[in-house]
Amino acid sequence: MVLEFSPDLGPGLYLDACATAPPRPEVLQHMAAVQRTAWGNASSLHAQGLQAAEQLERSRLELAQAFEADRDELIVTSGATESIHLALLGVARCQPPGRLVISAVEHPAVEAAAFRMVERGWQIARWPVDEEGTVRLDQLETLLAPPTRLVSLIWGQSEVGTLQPVERVGEACRAREIPLHVDATQVVSQGRPAWRSLPVDLLSASAHKCGGPKGVGLLLRRRALQERHGPIQAGGGQEGGLRGGTQPVVLMAGMARAISLLEPWVDPQAPEAEPGPSGIGAVQQRRDRLLKQLLNLAPLQLLGAPVQRLPHHIALLAADPKGRPLPGRAVVRALAAEGVAISSGSACASGRDGGSPVLAAMGIAPDWCRSGLRLSLGPWLSEADLNGVAAQVQGALEQVAATTAPP
Ligand SMILES: Cc1ncc(COP(=O)(O)O)c(C=O)c1O
């Protein structure tokens, strides 16, 4: 490891990997090298352009190999938000209006893209979830009936950590020739899904959740969808005509390196999911230990699925010693003052005062929908780092309880 490329992790402990992860030293080092030599415009015909184009191709192949995808199945975007818009609106552009099915616990980017589809005459059906945030499979048949023409599902829920049964939904969509898009932004931070064997047609992800740079993401798109999906942003014909704009050679190099450094994605219920000594297995072990301490120490309640969840993710409902709801954002601020960085709900919703729509969809009572806490871990945290966290969380809960009037 080259120390000069180690990121400055700031004061205290960073437990907000789901918002963004610190860049990996290998990524920073690689990007610095690429920035020096491959700064040209990859569409130019001179030596500088060719240098950039060659680097772009190396990164594209590195990424395609990491996902077991073909190089022309990969479209580079500015992040998951754009990938999601390209996935959904790209279908809407090429097909007559029909019904789009999305879960009731999607990221706001999916809600926003779905809203734009409504403007184009599409209907939206929201797939209800159970109390753990898992889509209700008993509704699958009804939801996939005509006029459904597209399904979009968040694979790993950012706020509560629940993993959706993507394989099962994908098989059902395949049987009906309905394209399935998955928002894999949080899953890809924890491992590289094997695209080749995944029954999914479109997959969105973002580099900054997995130790890569911000401002770059990707969409994987099955070749078979080519006739039913098109660009939403025109320009110079880059990315196979699917996304116009000068390609971000350096950001793409960083994304390719960050993703290729990940281990393969392992479903928590798969037999090979036993936590190993390194990588995500180790993060999951630390997560499990911290979660146990938190549930023992404080009047906290786990949110989301207990097993079928993102391996680095803890979601809790904050309560005072009498079991009454506490405002999650006040707990986050109290912990930040102690140097512990966590979040309440997802970072994209943290500016909003209303209760969490995700918690509401899971049937959490309105009084509790502002009480979500999220702790998300990463390989930069050692077991020793985490030793005092449960006690600090309890201290923050007590402090907030002492200054908050009961509802
Ligand atoms: C599940 C999910 N989808 C989409 C996004 C949007 O990603 P980006 O900010 O890279 O566009 C996020 C980011 O928090 C996310 O967690």
XYZ file of C-alpha atoms and ligand atoms in Angstrom:
423
model
C 0.000 0.000 0.000
C 1.392 3.423 -0.981
C 0.864 5.750 1.971
C 0.832 9.003 -0.006
C -2.362 7.759 -1.679
C -4.189 6.838 1.523
C -7.311 8.972 1.951
C -7.658 11.205 4.982
C -10.547 9.593 6.859
C -11.214 12.734 8.895
C -11.808 12.894 12.632
C -13.299 9.971 14.550
C -14.982 6.952 13.033
C -16.709 6.844 9.664
C -19.708 4.488 9.688
C -21.606 5.887 6.716
C -20.421 3.693 3.848
C -23.901 3.649 2.325
C -23.714 7.415 1.776
C -20.257 7.144 0.256
C -17.077 5.177 0.874
C -13.591 6.680 1.195
C -11.554 6.210 -1.982
C -9.238 3.213 -1.992
C -5.513 4.049 -2.099
C -5.049 1.811 -5.164
C -7.792 3.812 -6.921
C -6.254 7.196 -6.059
C -2.861 6.004 -7.231
C -4.228 4.629 -10.505
C -6.265 7.773 -11.209
C -3.247 10.012 -10.602
C -1.227 7.991 -13.125
C -4.029 8.041 -15.712
C -4.613 11.770 -15.232
C -0.950 12.434 -16.051
C -0.825 10.433 -19.253
C -4.351 9.925 -20.612
C -5.839 13.407 -20.283
C -6.724 13.709 -23.974
C -10.190 13.517 -25.500
C -10.810 9.859 -26.282
C -12.655 10.817 -29.494
C -9.694 12.788 -30.941
C -7.548 11.264 -33.690
C -4.113 12.501 -32.576
C -1.634 10.838 -30.239
C -3.126 12.392 -27.091
C -6.597 11.259 -28.111
C -5.423 7.752 -28.902
C -3.682 7.546 -25.539
C -6.982 8.433 -23.833
C -8.967 6.050 -26.052
C -6.588 3.187 -25.253
C -6.900 3.863 -21.529
C -10.682 4.034 -21.851
C -10.708 0.674 -23.576
C -8.458 -0.865 -20.909
C -10.850 0.392 -18.204
C -13.872 -0.841 -20.144
C -12.368 -4.310 -20.451
C -11.341 -4.310 -16.763
C -14.924 -3.477 -15.799
C -16.533 -5.904 -18.224
C -14.308 -8.686 -16.926
C -15.116 -7.816 -13.307
C -18.840 -8.279 -14.004
C -18.435 -11.166 -16.483
C -20.111 -8.904 -19.047
C -19.327 -8.155 -22.701
C -17.659 -4.812 -23.300
C -20.597 -3.527 -25.355
C -23.045 -4.296 -22.558
C -21.468 -1.553 -20.449
C -22.506 2.119 -20.594
C -20.570 4.622 -18.513
C -22.677 7.373 -16.896
C -22.245 10.065 -14.249
C -23.551 7.845 -11.419
C -26.425 5.612 -10.410
C -28.987 8.421 -10.661
C -28.221 8.862 -14.343
C -27.996 5.096 -14.937
C -31.462 4.655 -13.434
C -32.881 7.401 -15.655
C -31.208 5.898 -18.723
C -32.492 2.427 -17.826
C -36.120 3.443 -17.291
C -36.567 6.341 -19.701
C -34.512 4.504 -22.321
C -37.210 1.799 -22.310
C -40.033 4.368 -22.290
C -38.480 6.036 -25.331
C -38.630 2.872 -27.442
C -41.857 1.244 -26.316
C -45.495 2.299 -26.235
C -46.727 3.269 -22.764
C -47.577 0.411 -20.458
C -47.212 -0.290 -16.752
C -43.987 0.131 -14.805
C -43.752 -1.855 -11.566
C -41.476 -0.451 -8.861
C -41.216 -1.467 -5.238
C -42.580 0.751 -2.476
C -39.028 1.146 -1.086
C -37.111 2.556 -4.058
C -34.413 5.202 -3.993
C -35.731 8.719 -4.895
C -33.901 8.457 -8.254
C -36.233 5.633 -9.326
C -39.283 7.516 -8.074
C -38.164 10.560 -10.093
C -37.584 8.575 -13.298
C -40.934 6.805 -12.807
C -42.629 10.183 -12.474
C -41.211 11.217 -15.840
C -42.610 8.016 -17.331
C -46.065 8.972 -16.022
C -45.705 12.228 -17.963
C -45.244 10.026 -21.050
C -48.426 8.078 -20.426
C -47.093 5.153 -18.359
C -48.904 3.822 -15.307
C -46.961 3.062 -12.137
C -47.733 0.159 -9.817
C -45.981 0.194 -6.435
C -45.109 -3.272 -5.221
C -45.963 -3.486 -1.496
C -43.359 -4.798 0.941
C -43.705 -6.728 4.202
C -42.536 -5.489 7.619
C -38.914 -6.410 6.750
C -39.022 -4.376 3.542
C -39.134 -7.410 1.216
C -41.453 -7.242 -1.789
C -44.530 -9.419 -1.327
C -44.025 -12.326 -3.658
C -47.694 -13.313 -3.353
C -48.385 -10.261 -5.565
C -45.885 -11.180 -8.264
C -48.344 -12.828 -10.673
C -50.825 -9.953 -10.501
C -48.147 -7.295 -10.910
C -46.535 -8.961 -13.919
C -49.831 -9.344 -15.787
C -50.429 -7.064 -18.821
C -49.975 -4.141 -19.332
C -46.702 -4.418 -17.338
C -43.795 -3.629 -19.678
C -40.959 -2.922 -17.210
C -40.031 -3.762 -13.600
C -37.493 -1.854 -11.504
C -36.327 -3.148 -8.147
C -33.808 -1.882 -5.608
C -31.609 -4.920 -4.912
C -30.092 -3.780 -1.618
C -32.256 -1.188 0.138
C -30.020 1.715 1.186
C -32.000 2.799 4.253
C -32.942 -0.521 5.888
C -30.487 -2.934 4.239
C -32.980 -5.520 2.983
C -31.976 -7.543 -0.086
C -34.763 -8.247 -2.545
C -35.289 -11.686 -4.147
C -33.866 -10.488 -7.451
C -33.248 -13.974 -8.881
C -36.827 -15.055 -8.227
C -38.294 -11.855 -9.680
C -35.885 -12.027 -12.620
C -36.946 -15.583 -13.517
C -40.611 -14.558 -13.406
C -39.936 -11.496 -15.598
C -37.935 -13.613 -18.063
C -40.810 -16.071 -18.412
C -43.023 -13.153 -19.490
C -40.364 -11.301 -21.525
C -40.659 -8.258 -19.265
C -37.337 -6.426 -18.828
C -36.101 -6.138 -15.229
C -33.923 -3.251 -14.068
C -32.160 -3.547 -10.729
C -30.721 -0.651 -8.790
C -27.639 -2.492 -7.536
C -25.880 0.615 -6.165
C -25.559 -0.723 -2.618
C -25.024 -4.367 -3.589
C -22.143 -3.537 -5.930
C -20.405 -1.798 -3.037
C -20.229 -5.205 -1.369
C -19.272 -7.450 -4.262
C -19.342 -7.907 -8.029
C -22.521 -9.658 -9.192
C -21.929 -12.164 -12.019
C -23.917 -10.408 -14.739
C -23.723 -13.372 -17.114
C -25.853 -15.633 -14.920
C -28.100 -12.945 -13.397
C -31.703 -12.938 -14.721
C -31.634 -9.148 -15.012
C -31.691 -6.976 -18.155
C -30.488 -3.621 -16.832
C -28.282 -2.978 -13.785
C -27.290 0.387 -12.316
C -24.353 1.100 -10.017
C -22.168 3.989 -8.848
C -18.400 4.056 -8.298
C -18.276 6.152 -5.132
C -20.060 3.549 -2.988
C -17.214 1.083 -3.504
C -14.073 3.143 -3.030
C -14.102 4.774 -6.470
C -14.565 8.420 -7.462
C -17.817 10.397 -7.406
C -19.402 11.500 -10.670
C -19.149 8.187 -12.502
C -21.370 5.129 -12.638
C -22.473 2.438 -15.004
C -25.427 0.776 -16.602
C -25.199 -2.835 -17.740
C -27.664 -3.575 -20.502
C -28.363 -6.958 -22.090
C -27.683 -7.099 -25.801
C -31.139 -8.618 -26.344
C -32.689 -5.350 -25.133
C -31.023 -3.314 -27.866
C -34.198 -2.981 -29.953
C -36.336 -1.999 -26.963
C -34.061 0.545 -25.268
C -32.420 3.750 -26.495
C -30.465 6.839 -25.396
C -31.948 9.738 -23.450
C -28.958 12.010 -23.983
C -27.642 12.600 -27.482
C -24.413 14.296 -28.535
C -21.196 12.993 -30.027
C -22.294 9.356 -30.178
C -20.090 8.182 -27.313
C -20.825 4.969 -25.370
C -22.128 3.226 -28.473
C -24.527 6.121 -29.093
C -26.220 5.536 -25.737
C -24.751 8.450 -23.839
C -23.365 11.478 -25.612
C -20.621 13.490 -23.919
C -16.828 13.407 -23.654
C -15.960 10.304 -21.707
C -14.476 10.771 -18.221
C -11.320 8.754 -18.806
C -9.828 9.277 -15.339
C -13.074 8.688 -13.437
C -13.712 5.585 -15.464
C -10.227 4.285 -14.693
C -10.946 4.831 -10.994
C -14.302 3.077 -11.217
C -12.814 0.116 -13.092
C -10.068 -0.289 -10.496
C -12.438 0.051 -7.513
C -14.866 -2.525 -8.893
C -12.226 -4.995 -9.995
C -10.786 -4.916 -6.454
C -14.107 -6.124 -5.021
C -14.727 -9.776 -4.263
C -17.532 -11.612 -6.079
C -20.968 -10.900 -4.624
C -22.245 -13.702 -2.363
C -25.867 -13.851 -1.315
C -26.050 -14.079 2.517
C -28.141 -17.244 2.261
C -25.779 -19.016 -0.133
C -23.830 -21.944 1.410
C -20.514 -20.208 0.565
C -21.554 -17.099 2.538
C -19.659 -18.134 5.701
C -17.696 -15.015 6.707
C -14.019 -15.436 5.845
C -10.992 -13.736 7.418
C -10.729 -10.870 4.919
C -12.770 -8.555 2.719
C -16.549 -8.390 2.987
C -16.706 -11.525 5.147
C -14.684 -9.706 7.805
C -16.861 -6.587 7.506
C -19.950 -8.751 7.963
C -18.490 -10.379 11.089
C -17.772 -6.951 12.566
C -21.254 -5.787 11.607
C -22.817 -8.812 13.326
C -20.796 -8.222 16.503
C -21.654 -4.506 16.631
C -25.320 -5.211 15.952
C -25.436 -7.688 18.822
C -23.856 -5.126 21.163
C -26.311 -2.446 20.070
C -29.340 -4.662 20.520
C -28.085 -5.703 23.993
C -27.127 -2.274 25.237
C -29.729 0.144 24.108
C -33.517 0.213 23.576
C -33.016 -0.216 19.867
C -34.899 -2.316 17.381
C -33.493 -3.778 14.166
C -35.032 -2.566 10.918
C -35.085 -4.597 7.724
C -34.444 -8.288 7.111
C -32.217 -9.934 9.764
C -30.353 -12.329 7.404
C -31.177 -11.340 3.854
C -29.517 -7.948 4.210
C -26.495 -6.018 2.962
C -23.462 -7.415 4.810
C -22.195 -4.044 6.059
C -25.542 -2.560 7.052
C -27.222 -1.891 10.398
C -30.588 -0.102 10.536
C -32.291 0.639 13.837
C -35.200 2.513 15.322
C -33.992 4.962 17.976
C -35.937 4.855 21.232
C -35.602 6.403 24.691
C -35.243 4.159 27.795
C -39.042 4.020 28.063
C -39.309 2.715 24.506
C -40.622 5.951 22.982
C -39.400 7.155 19.554
C -36.488 9.572 19.356
C -35.672 11.804 16.380
C -32.986 9.997 14.396
C -31.382 13.193 13.125
C -30.820 14.460 16.674
C -29.052 11.167 17.507
C -26.926 11.520 14.364
C -25.902 15.048 15.427
C -25.104 13.937 18.977
C -22.898 11.143 17.636
C -21.241 13.465 15.109
C -20.250 15.698 18.035
C -18.541 12.632 19.519
C -16.749 11.936 16.231
C -18.942 9.036 15.095
C -20.375 9.514 11.590
C -23.642 7.669 10.947
C -26.887 8.701 9.263
C -30.609 8.711 9.785
C -32.250 7.126 6.774
C -30.485 7.538 3.468
C -28.194 10.490 2.718
C -30.465 11.477 -0.196
C -33.370 11.948 2.205
C -31.432 13.486 5.093
C -32.334 17.047 4.104
C -36.043 16.302 4.390
C -38.066 16.798 7.511
C -40.908 14.422 6.701
C -40.863 10.867 7.976
C -39.241 8.159 5.903
C -41.492 6.849 3.095
C -39.489 3.619 3.195
C -40.336 3.014 6.871
C -43.961 3.974 6.216
C -44.135 1.420 3.377
C -42.887 -1.237 5.828
C -45.840 -0.505 8.093
C -43.833 1.372 10.751
C -46.182 3.637 12.750
C -45.965 7.349 11.756
C -44.543 8.308 15.197
C -41.500 6.155 14.432
C -40.847 7.170 10.830
C -38.340 9.873 11.883
C -36.464 7.506 14.199
C -34.366 5.554 11.709
C -30.610 5.210 12.297
C -28.175 3.701 9.817
C -24.651 2.499 10.556
C -22.769 1.161 7.542
C -19.297 -0.294 7.853
C -16.325 -0.746 5.578
C -12.906 -2.384 5.533
C -11.266 0.786 6.942
C -12.819 -0.006 10.356
C -11.015 -2.554 12.529
C -12.654 -4.586 15.250
C -10.875 -2.453 17.861
C -12.207 0.745 16.222
C -15.737 -0.504 16.810
C -15.322 -1.509 20.463
C -16.706 1.698 21.932
C -19.402 2.436 19.344
C -22.358 0.759 21.086
C -21.643 2.686 24.298
C -21.356 5.934 22.324
C -24.685 5.238 20.638
C -26.272 4.628 24.016
C -24.786 7.874 25.352
C -26.211 9.766 22.360
C -29.660 8.207 22.872
C -29.640 9.223 26.537
C -28.516 12.740 25.682
C -31.249 13.151 23.059
C -33.875 11.597 25.351
C -32.959 14.128 28.065
C -33.531 17.068 25.717
C -36.519 15.829 23.693
C -40.101 16.198 24.847
C -41.980 12.888 24.561
C -44.452 12.879 21.646
C -29.783 2.460 -3.802
C -29.263 3.727 -4.402
N -29.619 4.043 -5.643
C -29.155 5.153 -6.246
C -28.318 6.019 -5.597
C -27.837 7.252 -6.309
O -26.463 7.159 -6.556
P -25.617 8.407 -7.111
O -25.632 9.425 -6.039
O -24.274 7.870 -7.393
O -26.274 8.887 -8.335
C -27.933 5.740 -4.282
C -27.079 6.666 -3.531
O -27.229 6.849 -2.352
C -28.413 4.544 -3.668
O -28.078 4.214 -2.430
